[in-house]
Short mmCIF file of C-alpha atoms and ligand atoms in Angstrom, two decimals:
data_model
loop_
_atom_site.label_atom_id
_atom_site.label_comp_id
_atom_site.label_asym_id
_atom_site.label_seq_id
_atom_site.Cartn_x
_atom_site.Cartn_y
_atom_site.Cartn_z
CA UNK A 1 15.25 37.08 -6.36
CA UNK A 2 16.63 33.44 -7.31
CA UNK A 3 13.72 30.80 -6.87
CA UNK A 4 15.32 28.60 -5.05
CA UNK A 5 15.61 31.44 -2.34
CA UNK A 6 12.19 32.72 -2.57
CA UNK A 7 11.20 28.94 -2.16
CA UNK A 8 13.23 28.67 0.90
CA UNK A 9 12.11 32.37 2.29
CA UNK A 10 8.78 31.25 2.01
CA UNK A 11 9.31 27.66 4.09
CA UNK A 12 11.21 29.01 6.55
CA UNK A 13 8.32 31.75 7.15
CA UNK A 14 6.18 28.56 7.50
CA UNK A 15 8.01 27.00 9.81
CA UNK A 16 8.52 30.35 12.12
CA UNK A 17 4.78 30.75 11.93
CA UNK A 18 3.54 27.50 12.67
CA UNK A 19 7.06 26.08 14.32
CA UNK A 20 4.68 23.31 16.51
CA UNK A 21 2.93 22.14 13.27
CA UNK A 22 5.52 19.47 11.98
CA UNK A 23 3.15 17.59 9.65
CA UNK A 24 1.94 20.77 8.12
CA UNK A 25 5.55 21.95 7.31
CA UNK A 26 6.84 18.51 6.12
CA UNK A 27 3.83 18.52 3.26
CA UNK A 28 4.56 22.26 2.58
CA UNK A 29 8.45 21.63 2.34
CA UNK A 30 7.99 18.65 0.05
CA UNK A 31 5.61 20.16 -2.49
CA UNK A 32 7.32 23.25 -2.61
CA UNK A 33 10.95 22.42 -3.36
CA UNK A 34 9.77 20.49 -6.23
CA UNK A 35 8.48 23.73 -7.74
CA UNK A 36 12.14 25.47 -8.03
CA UNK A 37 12.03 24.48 -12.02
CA UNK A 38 8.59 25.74 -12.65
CA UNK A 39 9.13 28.76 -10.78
CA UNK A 40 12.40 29.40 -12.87
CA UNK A 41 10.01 29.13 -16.28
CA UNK A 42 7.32 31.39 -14.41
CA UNK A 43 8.60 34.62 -12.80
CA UNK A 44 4.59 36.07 -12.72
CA UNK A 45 4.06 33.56 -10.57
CA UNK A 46 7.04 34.43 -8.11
CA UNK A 47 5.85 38.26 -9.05
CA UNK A 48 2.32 37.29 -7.84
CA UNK A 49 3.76 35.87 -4.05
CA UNK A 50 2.11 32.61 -5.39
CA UNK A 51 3.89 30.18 -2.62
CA UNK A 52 2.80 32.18 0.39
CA UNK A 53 -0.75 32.46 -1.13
CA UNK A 54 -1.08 28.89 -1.72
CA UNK A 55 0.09 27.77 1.69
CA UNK A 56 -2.18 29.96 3.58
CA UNK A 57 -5.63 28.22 4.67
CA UNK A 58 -8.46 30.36 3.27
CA UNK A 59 -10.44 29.70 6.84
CA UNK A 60 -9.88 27.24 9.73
CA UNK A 61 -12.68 26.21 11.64
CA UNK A 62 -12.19 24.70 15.42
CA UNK A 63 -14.53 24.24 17.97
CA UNK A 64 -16.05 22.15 20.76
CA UNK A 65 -18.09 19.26 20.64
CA UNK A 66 -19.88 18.13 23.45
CA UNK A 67 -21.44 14.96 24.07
CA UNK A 68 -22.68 12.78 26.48
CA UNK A 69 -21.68 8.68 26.62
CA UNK A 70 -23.93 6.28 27.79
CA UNK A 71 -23.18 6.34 31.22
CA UNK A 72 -24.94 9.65 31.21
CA UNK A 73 -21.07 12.06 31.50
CA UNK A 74 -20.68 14.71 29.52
CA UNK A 75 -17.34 14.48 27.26
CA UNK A 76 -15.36 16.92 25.35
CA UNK A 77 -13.59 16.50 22.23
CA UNK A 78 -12.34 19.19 19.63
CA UNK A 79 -13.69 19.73 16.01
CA UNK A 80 -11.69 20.96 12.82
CA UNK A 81 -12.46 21.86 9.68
CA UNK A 82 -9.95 24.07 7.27
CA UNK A 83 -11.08 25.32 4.27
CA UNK A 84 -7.68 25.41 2.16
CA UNK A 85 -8.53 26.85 -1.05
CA UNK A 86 -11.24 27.27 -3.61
CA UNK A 87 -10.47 28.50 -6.34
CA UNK A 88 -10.88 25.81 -8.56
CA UNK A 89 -14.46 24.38 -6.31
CA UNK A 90 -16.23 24.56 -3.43
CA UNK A 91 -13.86 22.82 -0.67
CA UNK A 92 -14.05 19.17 -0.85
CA UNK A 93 -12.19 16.87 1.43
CA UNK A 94 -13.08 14.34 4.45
CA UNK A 95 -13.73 14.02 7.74
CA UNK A 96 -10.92 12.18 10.49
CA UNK A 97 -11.73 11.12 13.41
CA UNK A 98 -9.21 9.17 15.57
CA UNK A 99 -7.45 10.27 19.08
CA UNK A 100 -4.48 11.30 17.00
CA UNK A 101 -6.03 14.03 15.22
CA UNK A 102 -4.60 17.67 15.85
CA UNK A 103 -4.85 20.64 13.55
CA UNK A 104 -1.54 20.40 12.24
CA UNK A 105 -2.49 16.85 10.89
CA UNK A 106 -5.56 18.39 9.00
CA UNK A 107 -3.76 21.13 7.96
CA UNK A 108 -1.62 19.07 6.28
CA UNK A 109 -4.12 17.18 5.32
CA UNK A 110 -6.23 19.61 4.05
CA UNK A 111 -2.79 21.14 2.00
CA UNK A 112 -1.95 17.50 0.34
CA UNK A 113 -6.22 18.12 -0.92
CA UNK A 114 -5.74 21.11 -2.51
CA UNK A 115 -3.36 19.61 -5.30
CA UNK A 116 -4.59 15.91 -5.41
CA UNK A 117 -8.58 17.09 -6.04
CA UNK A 118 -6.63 19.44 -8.34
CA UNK A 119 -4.88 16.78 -10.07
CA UNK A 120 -8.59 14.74 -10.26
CA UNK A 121 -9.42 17.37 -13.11
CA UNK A 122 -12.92 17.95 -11.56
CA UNK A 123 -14.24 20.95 -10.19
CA UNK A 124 -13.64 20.67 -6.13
CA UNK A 125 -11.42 22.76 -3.83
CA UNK A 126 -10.06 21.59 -1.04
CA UNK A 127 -10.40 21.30 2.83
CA UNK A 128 -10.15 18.76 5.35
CA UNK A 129 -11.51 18.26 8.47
CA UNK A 130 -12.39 15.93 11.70
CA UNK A 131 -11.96 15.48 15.55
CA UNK A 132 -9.39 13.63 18.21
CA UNK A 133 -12.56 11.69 19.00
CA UNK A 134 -12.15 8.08 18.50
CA UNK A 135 -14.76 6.01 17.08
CA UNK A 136 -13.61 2.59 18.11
CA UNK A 137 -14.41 1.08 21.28
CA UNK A 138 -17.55 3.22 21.61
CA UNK A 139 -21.17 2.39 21.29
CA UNK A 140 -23.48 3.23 18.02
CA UNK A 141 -25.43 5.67 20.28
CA UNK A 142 -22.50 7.66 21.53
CA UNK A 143 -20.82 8.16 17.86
CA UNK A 144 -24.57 9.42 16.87
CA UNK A 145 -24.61 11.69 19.37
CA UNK A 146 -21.28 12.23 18.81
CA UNK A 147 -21.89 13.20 15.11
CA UNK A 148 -25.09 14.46 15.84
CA UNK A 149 -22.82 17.44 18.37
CA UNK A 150 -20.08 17.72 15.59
CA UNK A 151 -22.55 19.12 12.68
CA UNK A 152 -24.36 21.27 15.12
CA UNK A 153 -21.43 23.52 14.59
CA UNK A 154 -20.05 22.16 11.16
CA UNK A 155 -23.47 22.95 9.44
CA UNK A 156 -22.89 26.74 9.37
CA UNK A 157 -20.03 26.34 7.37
CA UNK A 158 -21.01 23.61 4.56
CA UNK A 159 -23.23 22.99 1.79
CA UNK A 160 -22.87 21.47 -1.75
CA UNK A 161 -21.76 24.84 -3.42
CA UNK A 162 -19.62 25.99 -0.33
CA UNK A 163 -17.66 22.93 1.42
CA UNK A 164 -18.89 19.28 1.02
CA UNK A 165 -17.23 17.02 4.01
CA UNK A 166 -16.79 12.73 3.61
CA UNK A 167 -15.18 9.93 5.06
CA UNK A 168 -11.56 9.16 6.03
CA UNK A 169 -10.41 7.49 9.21
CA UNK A 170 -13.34 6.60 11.49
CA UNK A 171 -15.44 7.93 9.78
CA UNK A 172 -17.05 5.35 7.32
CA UNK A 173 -21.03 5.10 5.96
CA UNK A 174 -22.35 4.53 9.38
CA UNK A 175 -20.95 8.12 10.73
CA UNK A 176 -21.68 9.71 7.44
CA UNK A 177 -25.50 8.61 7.81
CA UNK A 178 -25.67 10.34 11.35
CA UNK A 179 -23.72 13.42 9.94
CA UNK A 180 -26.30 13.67 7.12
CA UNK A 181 -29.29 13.08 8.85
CA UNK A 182 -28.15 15.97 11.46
CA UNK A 183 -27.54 18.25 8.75
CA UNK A 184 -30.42 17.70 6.61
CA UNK A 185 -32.60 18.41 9.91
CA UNK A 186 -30.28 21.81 10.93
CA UNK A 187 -30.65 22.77 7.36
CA UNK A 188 -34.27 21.98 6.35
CA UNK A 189 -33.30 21.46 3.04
CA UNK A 190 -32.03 17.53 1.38
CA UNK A 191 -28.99 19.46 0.37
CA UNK A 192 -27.50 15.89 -0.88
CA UNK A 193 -24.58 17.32 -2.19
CA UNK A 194 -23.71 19.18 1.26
CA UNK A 195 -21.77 15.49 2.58
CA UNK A 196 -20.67 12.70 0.12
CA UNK A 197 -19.67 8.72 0.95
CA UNK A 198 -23.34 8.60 1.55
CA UNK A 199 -25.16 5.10 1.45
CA UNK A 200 -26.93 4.30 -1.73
CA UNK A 201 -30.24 4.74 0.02
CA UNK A 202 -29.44 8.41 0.99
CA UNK A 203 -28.44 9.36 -2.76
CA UNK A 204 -24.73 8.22 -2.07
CA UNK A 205 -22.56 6.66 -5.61
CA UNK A 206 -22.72 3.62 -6.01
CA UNK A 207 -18.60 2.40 -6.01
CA UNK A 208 -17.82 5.00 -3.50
CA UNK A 209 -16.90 3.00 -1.20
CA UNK A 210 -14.50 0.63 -2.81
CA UNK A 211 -12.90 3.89 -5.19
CA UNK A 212 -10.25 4.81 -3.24
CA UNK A 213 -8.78 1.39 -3.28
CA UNK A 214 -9.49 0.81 -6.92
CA UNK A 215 -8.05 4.10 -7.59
CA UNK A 216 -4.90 3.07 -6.32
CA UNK A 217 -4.70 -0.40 -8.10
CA UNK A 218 -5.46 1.91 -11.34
CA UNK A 219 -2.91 4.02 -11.13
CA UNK A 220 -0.58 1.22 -9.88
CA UNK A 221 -1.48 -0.53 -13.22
CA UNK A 222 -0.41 2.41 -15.20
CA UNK A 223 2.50 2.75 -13.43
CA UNK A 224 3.42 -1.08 -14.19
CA UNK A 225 2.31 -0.58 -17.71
CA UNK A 226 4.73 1.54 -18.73
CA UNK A 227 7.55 -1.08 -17.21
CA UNK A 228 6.35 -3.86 -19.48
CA UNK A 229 4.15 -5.69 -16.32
CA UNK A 230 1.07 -5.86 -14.78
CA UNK A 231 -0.26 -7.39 -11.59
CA UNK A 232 -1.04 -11.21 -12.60
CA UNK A 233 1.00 -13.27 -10.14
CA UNK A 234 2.25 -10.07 -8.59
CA UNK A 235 2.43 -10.70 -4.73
CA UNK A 236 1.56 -6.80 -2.40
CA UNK A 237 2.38 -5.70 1.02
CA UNK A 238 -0.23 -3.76 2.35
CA UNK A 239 -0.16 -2.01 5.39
CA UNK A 240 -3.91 -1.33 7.11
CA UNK A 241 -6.88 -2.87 7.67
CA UNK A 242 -9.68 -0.50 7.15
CA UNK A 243 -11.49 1.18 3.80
CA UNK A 244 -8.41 2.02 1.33
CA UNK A 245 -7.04 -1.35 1.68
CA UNK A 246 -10.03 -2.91 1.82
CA UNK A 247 -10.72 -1.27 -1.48
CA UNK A 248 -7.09 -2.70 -2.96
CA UNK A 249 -7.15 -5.97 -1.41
CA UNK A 250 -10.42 -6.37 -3.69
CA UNK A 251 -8.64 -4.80 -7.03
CA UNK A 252 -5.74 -6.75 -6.75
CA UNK A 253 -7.48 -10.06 -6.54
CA UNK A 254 -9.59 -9.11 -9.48
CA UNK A 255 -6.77 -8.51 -11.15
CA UNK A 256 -4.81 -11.65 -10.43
CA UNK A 257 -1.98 -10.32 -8.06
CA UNK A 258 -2.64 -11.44 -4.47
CA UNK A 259 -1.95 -9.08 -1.20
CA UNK A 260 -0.36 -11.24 1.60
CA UNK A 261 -0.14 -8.65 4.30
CA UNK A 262 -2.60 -6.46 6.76
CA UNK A 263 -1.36 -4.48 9.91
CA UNK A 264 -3.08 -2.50 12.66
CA UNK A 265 -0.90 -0.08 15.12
CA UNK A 266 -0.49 -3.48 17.53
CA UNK A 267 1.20 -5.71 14.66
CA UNK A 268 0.72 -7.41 11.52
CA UNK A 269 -0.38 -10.84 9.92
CA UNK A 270 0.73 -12.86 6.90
CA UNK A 271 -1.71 -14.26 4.85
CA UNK A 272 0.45 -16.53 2.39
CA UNK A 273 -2.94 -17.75 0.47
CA UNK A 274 -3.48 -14.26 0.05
CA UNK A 275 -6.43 -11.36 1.09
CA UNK A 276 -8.22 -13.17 -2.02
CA UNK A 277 -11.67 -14.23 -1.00
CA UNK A 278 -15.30 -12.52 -0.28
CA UNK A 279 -15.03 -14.20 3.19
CA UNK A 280 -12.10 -12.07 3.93
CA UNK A 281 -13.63 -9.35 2.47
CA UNK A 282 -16.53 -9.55 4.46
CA UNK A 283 -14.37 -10.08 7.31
CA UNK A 284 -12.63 -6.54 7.00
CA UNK A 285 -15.66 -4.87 7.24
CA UNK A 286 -16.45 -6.57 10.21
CA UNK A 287 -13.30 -6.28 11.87
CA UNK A 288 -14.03 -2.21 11.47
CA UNK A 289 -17.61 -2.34 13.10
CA UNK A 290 -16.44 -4.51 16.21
CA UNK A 291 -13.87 -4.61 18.30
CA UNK A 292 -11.98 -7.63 16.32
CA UNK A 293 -8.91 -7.29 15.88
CA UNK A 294 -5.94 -8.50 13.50
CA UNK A 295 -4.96 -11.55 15.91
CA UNK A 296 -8.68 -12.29 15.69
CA UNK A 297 -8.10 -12.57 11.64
CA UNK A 298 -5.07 -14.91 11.68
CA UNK A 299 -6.96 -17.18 13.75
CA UNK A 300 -9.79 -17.52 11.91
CA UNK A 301 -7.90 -17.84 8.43
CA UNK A 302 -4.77 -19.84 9.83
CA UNK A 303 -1.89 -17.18 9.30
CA UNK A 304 0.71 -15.92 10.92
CA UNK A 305 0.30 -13.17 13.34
CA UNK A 306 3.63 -10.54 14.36
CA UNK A 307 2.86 -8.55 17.01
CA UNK A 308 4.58 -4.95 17.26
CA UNK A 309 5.69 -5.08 13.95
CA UNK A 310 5.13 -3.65 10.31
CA UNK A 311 4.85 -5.51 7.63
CA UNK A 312 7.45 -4.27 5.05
CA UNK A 313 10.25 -7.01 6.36
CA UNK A 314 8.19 -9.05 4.20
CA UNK A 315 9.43 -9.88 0.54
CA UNK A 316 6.83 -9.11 -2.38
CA UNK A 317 6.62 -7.69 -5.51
CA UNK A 318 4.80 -4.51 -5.28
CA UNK A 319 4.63 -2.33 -1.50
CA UNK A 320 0.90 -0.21 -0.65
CA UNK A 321 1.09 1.48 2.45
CA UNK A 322 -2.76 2.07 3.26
CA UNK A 323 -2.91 3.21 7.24
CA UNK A 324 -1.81 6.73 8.22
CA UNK A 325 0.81 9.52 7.49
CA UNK A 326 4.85 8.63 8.30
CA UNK A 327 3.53 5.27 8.68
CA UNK A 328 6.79 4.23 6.46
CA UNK A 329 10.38 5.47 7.69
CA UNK A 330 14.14 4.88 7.24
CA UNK A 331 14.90 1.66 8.61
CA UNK A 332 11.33 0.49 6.85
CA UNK A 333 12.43 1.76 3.27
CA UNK A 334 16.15 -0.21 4.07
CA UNK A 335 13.93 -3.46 4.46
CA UNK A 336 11.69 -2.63 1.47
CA UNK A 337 14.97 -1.94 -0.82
CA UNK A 338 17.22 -4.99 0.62
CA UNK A 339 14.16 -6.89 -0.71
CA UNK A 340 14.56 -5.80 -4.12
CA UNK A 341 10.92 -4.16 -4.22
CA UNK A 342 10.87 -2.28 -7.58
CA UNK A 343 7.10 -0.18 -6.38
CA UNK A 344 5.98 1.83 -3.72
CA UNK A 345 2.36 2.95 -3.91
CA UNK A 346 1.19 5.38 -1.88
CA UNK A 347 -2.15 4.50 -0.73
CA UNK A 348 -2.10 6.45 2.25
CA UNK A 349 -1.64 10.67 2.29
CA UNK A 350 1.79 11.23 3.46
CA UNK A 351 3.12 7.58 4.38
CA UNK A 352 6.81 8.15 3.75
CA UNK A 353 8.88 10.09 5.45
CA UNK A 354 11.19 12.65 3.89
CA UNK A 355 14.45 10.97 5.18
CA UNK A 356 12.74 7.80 3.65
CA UNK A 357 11.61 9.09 0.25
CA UNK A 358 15.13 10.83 -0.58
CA UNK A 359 16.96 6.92 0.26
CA UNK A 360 13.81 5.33 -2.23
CA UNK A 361 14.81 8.19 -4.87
CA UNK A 362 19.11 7.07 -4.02
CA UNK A 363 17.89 3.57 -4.67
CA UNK A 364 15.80 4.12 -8.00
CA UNK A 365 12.51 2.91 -6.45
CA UNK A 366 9.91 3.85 -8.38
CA UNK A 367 6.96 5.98 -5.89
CA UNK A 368 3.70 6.94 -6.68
CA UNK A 369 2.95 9.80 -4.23
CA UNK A 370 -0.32 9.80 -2.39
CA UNK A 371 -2.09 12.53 -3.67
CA UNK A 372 -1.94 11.32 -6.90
CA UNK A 373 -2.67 7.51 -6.52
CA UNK A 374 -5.27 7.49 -3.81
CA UNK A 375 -7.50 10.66 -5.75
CA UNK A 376 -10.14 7.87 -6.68
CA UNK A 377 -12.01 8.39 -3.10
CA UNK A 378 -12.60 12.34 -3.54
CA UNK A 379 -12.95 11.68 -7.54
CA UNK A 380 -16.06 9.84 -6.97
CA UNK A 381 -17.27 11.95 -3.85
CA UNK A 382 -17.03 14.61 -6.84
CA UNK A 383 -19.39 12.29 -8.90
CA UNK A 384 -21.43 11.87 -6.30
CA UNK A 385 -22.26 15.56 -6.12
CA UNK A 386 -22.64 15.52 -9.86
CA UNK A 387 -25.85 12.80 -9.44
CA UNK A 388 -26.72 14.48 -7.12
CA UNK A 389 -27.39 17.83 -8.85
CA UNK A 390 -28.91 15.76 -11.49
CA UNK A 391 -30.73 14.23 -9.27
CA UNK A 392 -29.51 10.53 -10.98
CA UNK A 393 -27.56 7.89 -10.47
CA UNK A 394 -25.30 5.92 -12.41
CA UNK A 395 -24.59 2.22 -12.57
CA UNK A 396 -21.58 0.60 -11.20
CA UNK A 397 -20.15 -0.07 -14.68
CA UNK A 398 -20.76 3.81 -15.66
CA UNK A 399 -19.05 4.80 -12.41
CA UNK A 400 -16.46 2.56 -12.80
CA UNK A 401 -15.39 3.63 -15.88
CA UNK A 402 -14.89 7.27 -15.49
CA UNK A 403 -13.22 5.90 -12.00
CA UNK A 404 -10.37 4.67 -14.35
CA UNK A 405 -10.80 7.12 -17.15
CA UNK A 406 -10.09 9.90 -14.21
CA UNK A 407 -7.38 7.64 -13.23
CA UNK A 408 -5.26 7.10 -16.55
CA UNK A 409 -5.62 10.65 -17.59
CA UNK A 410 -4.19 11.79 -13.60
CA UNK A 411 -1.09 9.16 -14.24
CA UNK A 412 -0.91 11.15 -17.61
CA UNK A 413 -0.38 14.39 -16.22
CA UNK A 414 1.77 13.52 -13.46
CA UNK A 415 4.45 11.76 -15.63
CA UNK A 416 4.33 14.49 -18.16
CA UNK A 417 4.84 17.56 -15.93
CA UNK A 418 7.91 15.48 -14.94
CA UNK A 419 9.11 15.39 -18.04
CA UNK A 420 8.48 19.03 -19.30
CA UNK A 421 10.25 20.24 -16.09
CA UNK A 422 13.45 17.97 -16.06
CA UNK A 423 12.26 15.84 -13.56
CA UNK A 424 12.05 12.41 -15.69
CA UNK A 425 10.54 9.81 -14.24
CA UNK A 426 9.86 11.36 -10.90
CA UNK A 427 6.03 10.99 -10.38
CA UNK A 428 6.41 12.92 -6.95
CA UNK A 429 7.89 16.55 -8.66
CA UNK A 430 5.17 15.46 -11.08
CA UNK A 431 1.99 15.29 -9.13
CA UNK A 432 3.27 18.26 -7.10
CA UNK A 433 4.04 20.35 -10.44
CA UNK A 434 0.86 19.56 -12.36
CA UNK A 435 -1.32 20.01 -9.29
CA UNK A 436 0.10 22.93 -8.26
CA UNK A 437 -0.09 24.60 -12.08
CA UNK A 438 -3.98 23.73 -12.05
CA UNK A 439 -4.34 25.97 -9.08
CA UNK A 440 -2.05 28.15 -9.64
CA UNK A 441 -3.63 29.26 -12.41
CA UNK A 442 -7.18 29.16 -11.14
CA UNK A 443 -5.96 31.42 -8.11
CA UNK A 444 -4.30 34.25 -10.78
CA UNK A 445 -7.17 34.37 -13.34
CA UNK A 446 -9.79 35.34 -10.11
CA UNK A 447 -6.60 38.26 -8.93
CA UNK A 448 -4.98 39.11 -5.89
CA UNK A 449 -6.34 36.76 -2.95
N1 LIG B 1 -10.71 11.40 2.63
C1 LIG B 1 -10.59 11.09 1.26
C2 LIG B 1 -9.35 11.74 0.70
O1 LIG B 1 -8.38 11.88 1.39
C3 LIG B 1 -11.86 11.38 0.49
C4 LIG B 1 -12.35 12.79 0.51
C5 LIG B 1 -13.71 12.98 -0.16
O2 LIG B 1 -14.28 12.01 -0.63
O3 LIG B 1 -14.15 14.13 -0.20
O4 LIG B 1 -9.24 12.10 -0.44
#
């Protein structure tokens, strides 16, 4: 059979099989047309029924979690976890828990984790997991109890050599603690490696918190590299307010560039001096643990607040989306191009959608895809587990460095699969090719599952 029809018999059974599950299909459809080439080079692999192995969850995991709030009523939320695929490592992947959550969001989700903890080089599968339960607006005591109901069925199915869980939206160090402590009680064992994003007093990395977001201004410096520029004067549109841009908002400055915008789902504000000071910083992390909100944040720094709208109207240099998946559509990418923006970094899984990528692509903007640029987070919840089978830690500079070491050699492979598959400078087919090789492989050398 021609590839490009065994590609398309394959999505189309995806889409009759999970027809409600439009997230899950739009991450399967993307990665999988960019494989045509590769599968033209490697008939065993179309021999083997690769594609329908490789989009078929190994387990999925839902179930109920009761709790009660503090005026004493019981409430009912649902729990996920899917368990993609492990043949490269145990699954590996984070926790989400906001009122939009359904299981075709951490399917896809837990898909996008297969290849991008793939792409990290390190030994981790990949899953994904979380709840519709939503974190803000409620006290400390109901999101322990909260967490404390979620690993009372989660437990059963994790551990440091089977599935390790983290963070990823809503669920930050403060969650992670409860979700730990809860497990290490069900378990009777300080199975450390078992949940990662830990705080440093509970044998968490140091720099986990901030690597997502320095992941992504790593990559995005590799990126610029190779274009003759860096980020010294740059000027960066981000889009979120919570860990990942955080995390940038921090690089960036370092680095000299200065990010002018954060958002929420209610609006955005412009911050002309720039996200640029520890006083901001600080004030991020407050903003997640109370219920302050952007508006609140233009006040206190004297900037301009937009209500209902997202920020990518706004002219800069370089664009980061950092908030949630499709977060960035048509009539978005039309502002971002009519404003001559050369970048797009994905800081977000899934930001773009399809319609939006294909008129970036028409309009030569360069994109580096999610799973590649924001692999920083789950690179160092992977060297978390490694202290913590060593039983060690390491300093912030020796973290650091394999941060960007991991993060250089990931650009690497991305722009070469590209190349050796006619795709030039298209980091997308890249991180989609070289991912999907690494685990392709794994998956053939252990036989038929
Ligand atoms: N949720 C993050 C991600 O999407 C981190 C996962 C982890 O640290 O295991 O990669």
């Amino acid at each position: 059979m021609k590839t490009d029809k065994y590609v398309e018999q394959v999505i189309n059974k995806v889409k009759a099989n999970d027809a409600h599950e439009k997230e899950f299909i739009q991450a399967v459809e993307e990665v999988f047309t960019s494989l045509i080439p590769v599968l033209d080079k490697r008939p065993d692999l179309v021999e083997c029924n690769i594609l329908e192995r490789i989009c078929e969850p190994e387990r999925m995991i839902m179930f109920k979690v009761p709790w009660m709030d503090d005026n004493g009523n019981i409430q009912v939320n649902r729990g996920y976890r899917v368990q993609f695929n492990s043949a490269i490592g145990p699954y590996k992947g984070g926790l989400r828990f906001t009122k939009s959550v359904t299981l075709s969001i951490i399917k896809f989700l837990a898909f996008e984790q297969v290849f991008k903890n793939a792409l990290t080089g390190l030994p981790i599968g990949g899953g994904k997991g979380g709840s519709d339960f939503e974190p803000i607006g409620k006290s400390d005591n109901e999101i322990m109890r909260f967490c404390q109901s979620f690993m009372m069925e989660l437990h059963r199915h994790i551990g440091g050599n089977v599935d390790s869980p983290a963070g990823d939206i809503g669920v930050g160090k403060r969650e992670i603690g409860y979700l730990f402590g809860q497990y290490k009680r069900l378990k009777n064992q300080y199975d450390a490696a078992g949940v990662t994003g830990k705080s440093t007093d509970i044998s968490g990395s140091i720099l986990r918190p901030e690597a997502t977001g320095y992941g992504i201004v790593y990559f995005a410096q590799e990126v610029l590299k190779d274009f003759n520029e860096d980020l010294k004067q740059k000027t960066v549109a981000v889009s979120g307010y919570g860990n990942v841009c955080w995390g940038v908002c921090r690089k960036v400055s370092d680095l000299g560039g200065k990010v002018v915008t954060l958002s929420s789902e209610y609006g955005y504000v412009y911050d002309e001096a720039g996200v640029n000071t520890q006083e901001k910083f600080d004030y991020l992390l407050k903003m997640r643990s109370s219920d302050l909100e952007l508006e609140d944040y233009a006040k206190e720094f004297n900037c301009e607040y937009y209500p209902n709208e997202k920020p990518w109207n706004v002219k800069v240099d370089l664009v980061i989306p950092c908030a949630t998946q499709n977060e960035v559509d048509l009539d978005d990418v039309k502002k971002i191009v009519s404003n001559n923006v050369k970048f797009l970094v994905e800081g977000s899984n899934m930001p773009v959608t399809m319609e939006a990528h294909q008129y970036l692509k028409d309009n030569n903007i360069i994109v580096a895809p999610g799973k590649a640029a924001n692999a920083g987070g789950v690179s160092v919840s992977a060297l978390e587990m490694s202290q913590n089978s060593m039983r060690y830690s390491w300093s912030e500079e020796e973290v650091d460095a394999k941060l960007n070491e991991i993060m250089k050699k990931l650009y690497q492979s991305c722009k070469q699969a590209a190349q050796d598959y006619g795709y030039g400078y298209d980091l997308i087919a890249g991180a989609n090719i070289s991912g999907f090789l690494k685990v392709a492989e794994a998956m053939k050398i252990q036989g038929d599952y």
